[in-house]
Amino acid sequence: QSALAQPASVSGSPGQSITLSCTGGDSDIGTYKFVSWYQQFPGKAPTLLIFEVNKRPSGVSSRFSGSKSGNTASLTISGLRPEDEADYYCSSYVDGGPFELFGGGTKLTVL
Amino acid sequence: EVQLVESGGGLVQPGKSLRLSCAASGFKFDDYAMSWVRQGPGKGLEWVSGVNWAGTKGYANSVAGRFTISRDNAKDSLYLQMNSLRTEDTGLYYCAKAVGALDEDALDLWGQGTMVIVSS
């Protein structure tokens, strides 16, 4: 099973809105609503940002939002801040295989 | 305090075995699915194995047949028995709790990880 496809890096300016993409296939993102997004700072454990495509856990800023269209999921960060600079990973439930499949991760730089 | 604490990592030779443990506290352990996720040095996250509330287990293709996940609800603990270790198994192994009881649920609580180094 190949990893979900994410751009290796993206960059944006403070205050800007930016969208990170995550592309899978018919057996994962295309079929299931169980798409999640995680944020990871260097040397730290990941934290859950979005689950079930567009739900935010308690305590996560409303600046983070998720969506899905076909086989591609997206994470939008509005009002970009320097502290948003981190690695972002998507994941999806997989049909008939391992429970979860992660993307390769996107490094977000806030210029 | 709601937390997960991993232990059992270390330096091991290729072909040998290692058993990881994860101690959970602050929540009703047997109500939730649990997973192991690893991260190689400078690499991304890789889901390794998971077990749901009913005991159904799943494995990544890369570890199937070599790794075994188990849980002891009486001890609020999760385990990962790793056999026939390979150099590519090197990485930081995280224990993670799911949002709910099912295979497909996202992971909302992570430990700090335990490092496994497979090298001769």
PDB file of C-alpha atoms in Angstrom:
ATOM      1  CA  GLN A   1       0.000   0.000   0.000  1.00  0.00           C
ATOM      2  CA  SER A   2       1.568   3.300  -1.080  1.00  0.00           C
ATOM      3  CA  ALA A   3       1.487   6.357   1.167  1.00  0.00           C
ATOM      4  CA  LEU A   4      -1.024   9.095   0.456  1.00  0.00           C
ATOM      5  CA  ALA A   5       0.500  11.843  -1.696  1.00  0.00           C
ATOM      6  CA  GLN A   6       1.297  15.185  -0.075  1.00  0.00           C
ATOM      7  CA  PRO A   7       3.512  17.998  -1.399  1.00  0.00           C
ATOM      8  CA  ALA A   8       6.847  17.915   0.397  1.00  0.00           C
ATOM      9  CA  SER A   9       6.757  21.603   1.257  1.00  0.00           C
ATOM     10  CA  VAL A  10       4.587  24.691   1.048  1.00  0.00           C
ATOM     11  CA  SER A  11       5.124  28.234   2.209  1.00  0.00           C
ATOM     12  CA  GLY A  12       2.989  31.218   3.015  1.00  0.00           C
ATOM     13  CA  SER A  13       3.042  34.654   4.588  1.00  0.00           C
ATOM     14  CA  PRO A  14       1.501  35.679   7.913  1.00  0.00           C
ATOM     15  CA  GLY A  15      -2.196  36.446   7.585  1.00  0.00           C
ATOM     16  CA  GLN A  16      -2.546  34.481   4.381  1.00  0.00           C
ATOM     17  CA  SER A  17      -4.774  31.407   3.892  1.00  0.00           C
ATOM     18  CA  ILE A  18      -3.081  28.287   2.655  1.00  0.00           C
ATOM     19  CA  THR A  19      -4.373  24.860   1.577  1.00  0.00           C
ATOM     20  CA  LEU A  20      -2.481  21.590   1.919  1.00  0.00           C
ATOM     21  CA  SER A  21      -3.529  18.704  -0.283  1.00  0.00           C
ATOM     22  CA  CYS A  22      -3.570  14.954   0.275  1.00  0.00           C
ATOM     23  CA  THR A  23      -4.312  12.600  -2.618  1.00  0.00           C
ATOM     24  CA  GLY A  24      -5.300   8.981  -2.239  1.00  0.00           C
ATOM     25  CA  GLY A  25      -7.445   6.546  -4.166  1.00  0.00           C
ATOM     26  CA  ASP A  26     -10.765   4.766  -4.356  1.00  0.00           C
ATOM     27  CA  SER A  27      -9.877   2.396  -1.505  1.00  0.00           C
ATOM     28  CA  ASP A  28      -9.152   5.116   1.012  1.00  0.00           C
ATOM     29  CA  ILE A  29      -9.975   8.832   0.735  1.00  0.00           C
ATOM     30  CA  GLY A  30     -12.349   8.290  -2.165  1.00  0.00           C
ATOM     31  CA  THR A  31     -14.571   5.944  -0.186  1.00  0.00           C
ATOM     32  CA  TYR A  32     -14.302   6.833   3.482  1.00  0.00           C
ATOM     33  CA  LYS A  33     -15.060   9.876   5.604  1.00  0.00           C
ATOM     34  CA  PHE A  34     -12.280   8.815   7.993  1.00  0.00           C
ATOM     35  CA  VAL A  35      -9.664  11.334   6.906  1.00  0.00           C
ATOM     36  CA  SER A  36      -7.515  12.977   9.566  1.00  0.00           C
ATOM     37  CA  TRP A  37      -4.839  15.650   9.756  1.00  0.00           C
ATOM     38  CA  TYR A  38      -1.990  15.845  12.266  1.00  0.00           C
ATOM     39  CA  GLN A  39       0.441  18.627  13.157  1.00  0.00           C
ATOM     40  CA  GLN A  40       3.972  17.827  14.316  1.00  0.00           C
ATOM     41  CA  PHE A  41       6.616  20.210  15.614  1.00  0.00           C
ATOM     42  CA  PRO A  42      10.300  19.176  15.557  1.00  0.00           C
ATOM     43  CA  GLY A  43      11.106  16.771  18.365  1.00  0.00           C
ATOM     44  CA  LYS A  44       7.481  16.508  19.447  1.00  0.00           C
ATOM     45  CA  ALA A  45       4.744  13.923  19.100  1.00  0.00           C
ATOM     46  CA  PRO A  46       2.033  14.573  16.514  1.00  0.00           C
ATOM     47  CA  THR A  47      -1.263  16.130  17.583  1.00  0.00           C
ATOM     48  CA  LEU A  48      -4.668  15.643  15.985  1.00  0.00           C
ATOM     49  CA  LEU A  49      -6.006  18.680  14.105  1.00  0.00           C
ATOM     50  CA  ILE A  50      -8.912  17.309  12.072  1.00  0.00           C
ATOM     51  CA  PHE A  51     -10.795  13.997  12.076  1.00  0.00           C
ATOM     52  CA  GLU A  52     -13.587  12.579   9.929  1.00  0.00           C
ATOM     53  CA  VAL A  53     -12.697  15.011   7.128  1.00  0.00           C
ATOM     54  CA  ASN A  54     -13.805  18.250   8.812  1.00  0.00           C
ATOM     55  CA  LYS A  55     -14.265  17.810  12.572  1.00  0.00           C
ATOM     56  CA  ARG A  56     -12.013  19.618  15.033  1.00  0.00           C
ATOM     57  CA  PRO A  57     -11.113  18.154  18.427  1.00  0.00           C
ATOM     58  CA  SER A  58     -11.786  20.349  21.409  1.00  0.00           C
ATOM     59  CA  GLY A  59      -9.087  23.000  21.728  1.00  0.00           C
ATOM     60  CA  VAL A  60      -8.077  23.144  18.071  1.00  0.00           C
ATOM     61  CA  SER A  61      -8.341  26.596  16.536  1.00  0.00           C
ATOM     62  CA  SER A  62     -11.126  27.301  14.049  1.00  0.00           C
ATOM     63  CA  ARG A  63      -8.385  28.602  11.727  1.00  0.00           C
ATOM     64  CA  PHE A  64      -7.888  24.952  10.781  1.00  0.00           C
ATOM     65  CA  SER A  65     -10.508  23.381   8.540  1.00  0.00           C
ATOM     66  CA  GLY A  66     -10.744  20.223   6.475  1.00  0.00           C
ATOM     67  CA  SER A  67     -12.577  19.119   3.356  1.00  0.00           C
ATOM     68  CA  LYS A  68     -12.639  16.344   0.784  1.00  0.00           C
ATOM     69  CA  SER A  69     -13.452  16.076  -2.890  1.00  0.00           C
ATOM     70  CA  GLY A  70     -13.181  12.768  -4.677  1.00  0.00           C
ATOM     71  CA  ASN A  71      -9.855  11.165  -3.839  1.00  0.00           C
ATOM     72  CA  THR A  72      -8.287  14.360  -2.494  1.00  0.00           C
ATOM     73  CA  ALA A  73      -8.509  15.776   1.009  1.00  0.00           C
ATOM     74  CA  SER A  74      -7.482  19.294   1.949  1.00  0.00           C
ATOM     75  CA  LEU A  75      -6.435  21.148   5.077  1.00  0.00           C
ATOM     76  CA  THR A  76      -6.912  24.908   5.024  1.00  0.00           C
ATOM     77  CA  ILE A  77      -5.164  27.169   7.496  1.00  0.00           C
ATOM     78  CA  SER A  78      -6.546  30.686   7.576  1.00  0.00           C
ATOM     79  CA  GLY A  79      -4.844  33.710   9.099  1.00  0.00           C
ATOM     80  CA  LEU A  80      -1.445  31.999   8.899  1.00  0.00           C
ATOM     81  CA  ARG A  81       0.806  32.597  11.925  1.00  0.00           C
ATOM     82  CA  PRO A  82       4.526  31.988  12.445  1.00  0.00           C
ATOM     83  CA  GLU A  83       3.673  29.367  15.079  1.00  0.00           C
ATOM     84  CA  ASP A  84       1.867  27.313  12.422  1.00  0.00           C
ATOM     85  CA  GLU A  85       5.262  26.400  10.969  1.00  0.00           C
ATOM     86  CA  ALA A  86       5.358  22.612  11.369  1.00  0.00           C
ATOM     87  CA  ASP A  87       4.982  19.317   9.533  1.00  0.00           C
ATOM     88  CA  TYR A  88       1.454  18.292   8.576  1.00  0.00           C
ATOM     89  CA  TYR A  89       0.366  14.723   7.904  1.00  0.00           C
ATOM     90  CA  CYS A  90      -2.876  13.422   6.489  1.00  0.00           C
ATOM     91  CA  SER A  91      -4.183   9.924   7.047  1.00  0.00           C
ATOM     92  CA  SER A  92      -7.084   7.821   5.888  1.00  0.00           C
ATOM     93  CA  TYR A  93      -8.755   4.574   6.780  1.00  0.00           C
ATOM     94  CA  VAL A  94      -7.995   1.928   4.155  1.00  0.00           C
ATOM     95  CA  ASP A  95     -10.377  -0.620   2.700  1.00  0.00           C
ATOM     96  CA  GLY A  96      -9.333  -4.212   3.275  1.00  0.00           C
ATOM     97  CA  GLY A  97      -5.861  -3.430   4.464  1.00  0.00           C
ATOM     98  CA  PRO A  98      -4.080  -1.808   7.398  1.00  0.00           C
ATOM     99  CA  PHE A  99      -6.311   0.389   9.539  1.00  0.00           C
ATOM    100  CA  GLU A 100      -4.561   3.632   8.621  1.00  0.00           C
ATOM    101  CA  LEU A 101      -2.445   5.029   5.832  1.00  0.00           C
ATOM    102  CA  PHE A 102      -0.428   8.221   6.314  1.00  0.00           C
ATOM    103  CA  GLY A 103       0.727  10.726   3.768  1.00  0.00           C
ATOM    104  CA  GLY A 104       4.399  11.538   3.418  1.00  0.00           C
ATOM    105  CA  GLY A 105       3.917  14.855   5.193  1.00  0.00           C
ATOM    106  CA  THR A 106       4.122  18.516   4.175  1.00  0.00           C
ATOM    107  CA  LYS A 107       6.560  20.949   5.756  1.00  0.00           C
ATOM    108  CA  LEU A 108       4.882  24.325   6.130  1.00  0.00           C
ATOM    109  CA  THR A 109       7.126  27.367   6.224  1.00  0.00           C
ATOM    110  CA  VAL A 110       5.730  30.733   7.279  1.00  0.00           C
ATOM    111  CA  LEU A 111       7.852  33.387   5.638  1.00  0.00           C
TER     112      LEU A 111
ATOM    113  CA  GLU B   1      -3.611  12.919  34.013  1.00  0.00           C
ATOM    114  CA  VAL B   2      -4.497  11.561  30.600  1.00  0.00           C
ATOM    115  CA  GLN B   3      -1.307  10.133  29.141  1.00  0.00           C
ATOM    116  CA  LEU B   4       0.476   7.329  27.348  1.00  0.00           C
ATOM    117  CA  VAL B   5       3.985   6.272  28.334  1.00  0.00           C
ATOM    118  CA  GLU B   6       6.006   3.983  26.096  1.00  0.00           C
ATOM    119  CA  SER B   7       8.951   1.846  27.148  1.00  0.00           C
ATOM    120  CA  GLY B   8      11.046  -1.053  25.927  1.00  0.00           C
ATOM    121  CA  GLY B   9      13.003   0.535  23.107  1.00  0.00           C
ATOM    122  CA  GLY B  10      16.724   0.144  22.670  1.00  0.00           C
ATOM    123  CA  LEU B  11      19.563  -1.054  20.466  1.00  0.00           C
ATOM    124  CA  VAL B  12      19.094  -4.520  19.002  1.00  0.00           C
ATOM    125  CA  GLN B  13      20.837  -6.566  16.332  1.00  0.00           C
ATOM    126  CA  PRO B  14      19.111  -7.483  13.069  1.00  0.00           C
ATOM    127  CA  GLY B  15      17.098 -10.676  13.392  1.00  0.00           C
ATOM    128  CA  LYS B  16      16.549 -10.234  17.131  1.00  0.00           C
ATOM    129  CA  SER B  17      13.379  -9.412  19.053  1.00  0.00           C
ATOM    130  CA  LEU B  18      12.114  -6.570  21.202  1.00  0.00           C
ATOM    131  CA  ARG B  19       8.896  -5.954  23.107  1.00  0.00           C
ATOM    132  CA  LEU B  20       7.465  -2.470  23.460  1.00  0.00           C
ATOM    133  CA  SER B  21       5.002  -1.499  26.174  1.00  0.00           C
ATOM    134  CA  CYS B  22       2.620   1.418  26.523  1.00  0.00           C
ATOM    135  CA  ALA B  23       1.051   2.321  29.865  1.00  0.00           C
ATOM    136  CA  ALA B  24      -2.189   4.277  29.647  1.00  0.00           C
ATOM    137  CA  SER B  25      -3.721   6.417  32.373  1.00  0.00           C
ATOM    138  CA  GLY B  26      -6.496   8.929  32.849  1.00  0.00           C
ATOM    139  CA  PHE B  27      -9.089   7.322  30.581  1.00  0.00           C
ATOM    140  CA  LYS B  28     -11.100   4.094  30.290  1.00  0.00           C
ATOM    141  CA  PHE B  29      -8.562   2.111  28.283  1.00  0.00           C
ATOM    142  CA  ASP B  30     -10.811  -0.718  27.129  1.00  0.00           C
ATOM    143  CA  ASP B  31     -13.258   1.702  25.474  1.00  0.00           C
ATOM    144  CA  TYR B  32     -10.779   2.742  22.807  1.00  0.00           C
ATOM    145  CA  ALA B  33      -8.892   1.402  19.828  1.00  0.00           C
ATOM    146  CA  MET B  34      -5.119   1.744  20.122  1.00  0.00           C
ATOM    147  CA  SER B  35      -2.286   1.898  17.601  1.00  0.00           C
ATOM    148  CA  TRP B  36       1.472   1.921  17.190  1.00  0.00           C
ATOM    149  CA  VAL B  37       2.901   4.472  14.766  1.00  0.00           C
ATOM    150  CA  ARG B  38       6.593   4.799  13.955  1.00  0.00           C
ATOM    151  CA  GLN B  39       8.807   7.488  12.502  1.00  0.00           C
ATOM    152  CA  GLY B  40      12.186   6.717  10.988  1.00  0.00           C
ATOM    153  CA  PRO B  41      15.020   9.231  11.465  1.00  0.00           C
ATOM    154  CA  GLY B  42      14.142  12.315   9.423  1.00  0.00           C
ATOM    155  CA  LYS B  43      11.146  10.541   7.892  1.00  0.00           C
ATOM    156  CA  GLY B  44       7.368  10.693   8.013  1.00  0.00           C
ATOM    157  CA  LEU B  45       4.828   8.840  10.087  1.00  0.00           C
ATOM    158  CA  GLU B  46       4.060   5.190   9.351  1.00  0.00           C
ATOM    159  CA  TRP B  47       1.137   3.373  10.941  1.00  0.00           C
ATOM    160  CA  VAL B  48       2.463   0.014  12.178  1.00  0.00           C
ATOM    161  CA  SER B  49      -0.339  -1.814  13.937  1.00  0.00           C
ATOM    162  CA  GLY B  50      -3.625  -1.328  15.728  1.00  0.00           C
ATOM    163  CA  VAL B  51      -6.197  -3.131  17.819  1.00  0.00           C
ATOM    164  CA  ASN B  52      -9.801  -2.101  18.282  1.00  0.00           C
ATOM    165  CA  TRP B  53     -12.005  -2.448  21.370  1.00  0.00           C
ATOM    166  CA  ALA B  54     -13.116  -5.943  20.334  1.00  0.00           C
ATOM    167  CA  GLY B  55      -9.558  -7.175  19.879  1.00  0.00           C
ATOM    168  CA  THR B  56      -9.471  -7.087  16.088  1.00  0.00           C
ATOM    169  CA  LYS B  57      -5.910  -6.459  14.980  1.00  0.00           C
ATOM    170  CA  GLY B  58      -4.358  -4.901  11.908  1.00  0.00           C
ATOM    171  CA  TYR B  59      -0.813  -4.602  10.607  1.00  0.00           C
ATOM    172  CA  ALA B  60       1.083  -2.641   8.005  1.00  0.00           C
ATOM    173  CA  ASN B  61       2.303  -4.839   5.151  1.00  0.00           C
ATOM    174  CA  SER B  62       5.894  -4.034   6.152  1.00  0.00           C
ATOM    175  CA  VAL B  63       5.555  -5.717   9.566  1.00  0.00           C
ATOM    176  CA  ALA B  64       2.844  -8.354   9.032  1.00  0.00           C
ATOM    177  CA  GLY B  65       4.061 -11.765  10.150  1.00  0.00           C
ATOM    178  CA  ARG B  66       6.880 -10.296  12.255  1.00  0.00           C
ATOM    179  CA  PHE B  67       5.129  -7.984  14.718  1.00  0.00           C
ATOM    180  CA  THR B  68       2.277  -8.828  17.087  1.00  0.00           C
ATOM    181  CA  ILE B  69       0.127  -6.284  18.854  1.00  0.00           C
ATOM    182  CA  SER B  70      -1.711  -7.092  22.067  1.00  0.00           C
ATOM    183  CA  ARG B  71      -3.551  -5.314  24.824  1.00  0.00           C
ATOM    184  CA  ASP B  72      -4.168  -6.089  28.482  1.00  0.00           C
ATOM    185  CA  ASN B  73      -7.241  -4.152  29.535  1.00  0.00           C
ATOM    186  CA  ALA B  74      -6.785  -5.200  33.163  1.00  0.00           C
ATOM    187  CA  LYS B  75      -3.409  -3.473  33.181  1.00  0.00           C
ATOM    188  CA  ASP B  76      -4.373  -0.561  30.896  1.00  0.00           C
ATOM    189  CA  SER B  77      -1.482  -1.515  28.664  1.00  0.00           C
ATOM    190  CA  LEU B  78      -0.660  -1.977  25.004  1.00  0.00           C
ATOM    191  CA  TYR B  79       2.213  -4.057  23.692  1.00  0.00           C
ATOM    192  CA  LEU B  80       4.108  -4.625  20.469  1.00  0.00           C
ATOM    193  CA  GLN B  81       6.166  -7.791  20.116  1.00  0.00           C
ATOM    194  CA  MET B  82       8.683  -7.243  17.357  1.00  0.00           C
ATOM    195  CA  ASN B  83      10.482 -10.285  15.936  1.00  0.00           C
ATOM    196  CA  SER B  84      12.975 -10.720  13.098  1.00  0.00           C
ATOM    197  CA  LEU B  85      13.886  -7.055  13.310  1.00  0.00           C
ATOM    198  CA  ARG B  86      15.416  -5.344  10.296  1.00  0.00           C
ATOM    199  CA  THR B  87      17.495  -2.201   9.980  1.00  0.00           C
ATOM    200  CA  GLU B  88      14.531  -0.508   8.317  1.00  0.00           C
ATOM    201  CA  ASP B  89      12.517  -0.973  11.525  1.00  0.00           C
ATOM    202  CA  THR B  90      14.709   1.666  13.182  1.00  0.00           C
ATOM    203  CA  GLY B  91      12.716   4.620  14.423  1.00  0.00           C
ATOM    204  CA  LEU B  92      10.727   6.289  17.154  1.00  0.00           C
ATOM    205  CA  TYR B  93       7.701   4.194  18.052  1.00  0.00           C
ATOM    206  CA  TYR B  94       4.637   6.052  19.279  1.00  0.00           C
ATOM    207  CA  CYS B  95       1.701   4.565  21.132  1.00  0.00           C
ATOM    208  CA  ALA B  96      -1.550   6.330  20.231  1.00  0.00           C
ATOM    209  CA  LYS B  97      -5.140   6.264  21.429  1.00  0.00           C
ATOM    210  CA  ALA B  98      -8.040   6.501  19.004  1.00  0.00           C
ATOM    211  CA  VAL B  99     -10.933   8.935  19.244  1.00  0.00           C
ATOM    212  CA  GLY B 100     -13.268   5.957  19.577  1.00  0.00           C
ATOM    213  CA  ALA B 101     -13.441   2.197  19.691  1.00  0.00           C
ATOM    214  CA  LEU B 102     -13.152   1.420  15.995  1.00  0.00           C
ATOM    215  CA  ASP B 103     -10.395   0.618  13.523  1.00  0.00           C
ATOM    216  CA  GLU B 104     -11.109   3.714  11.469  1.00  0.00           C
ATOM    217  CA  ASP B 105     -10.987   6.269  14.264  1.00  0.00           C
ATOM    218  CA  ALA B 106      -8.349   8.996  14.278  1.00  0.00           C
ATOM    219  CA  LEU B 107      -5.590   9.134  16.902  1.00  0.00           C
ATOM    220  CA  ASP B 108      -6.140  11.878  19.456  1.00  0.00           C
ATOM    221  CA  LEU B 109      -3.623  11.080  22.183  1.00  0.00           C
ATOM    222  CA  TRP B 110       0.021  10.211  21.567  1.00  0.00           C
ATOM    223  CA  GLY B 111       2.854   9.221  23.851  1.00  0.00           C
ATOM    224  CA  GLN B 112       6.336  10.695  23.564  1.00  0.00           C
ATOM    225  CA  GLY B 113       7.697   7.608  21.864  1.00  0.00           C
ATOM    226  CA  THR B 114      10.353   4.991  22.507  1.00  0.00           C
ATOM    227  CA  MET B 115      13.384   4.695  20.234  1.00  0.00           C
ATOM    228  CA  VAL B 116      14.250   1.435  18.511  1.00  0.00           C
ATOM    229  CA  ILE B 117      17.608   1.106  16.777  1.00  0.00           C
ATOM    230  CA  VAL B 118      18.290  -2.011  14.768  1.00  0.00           C
ATOM    231  CA  SER B 119      21.968  -2.260  13.977  1.00  0.00           C
ATOM    232  CA  SER B 120      24.815  -4.730  14.082  1.00  0.00           C
TER     233      SER B 120
END
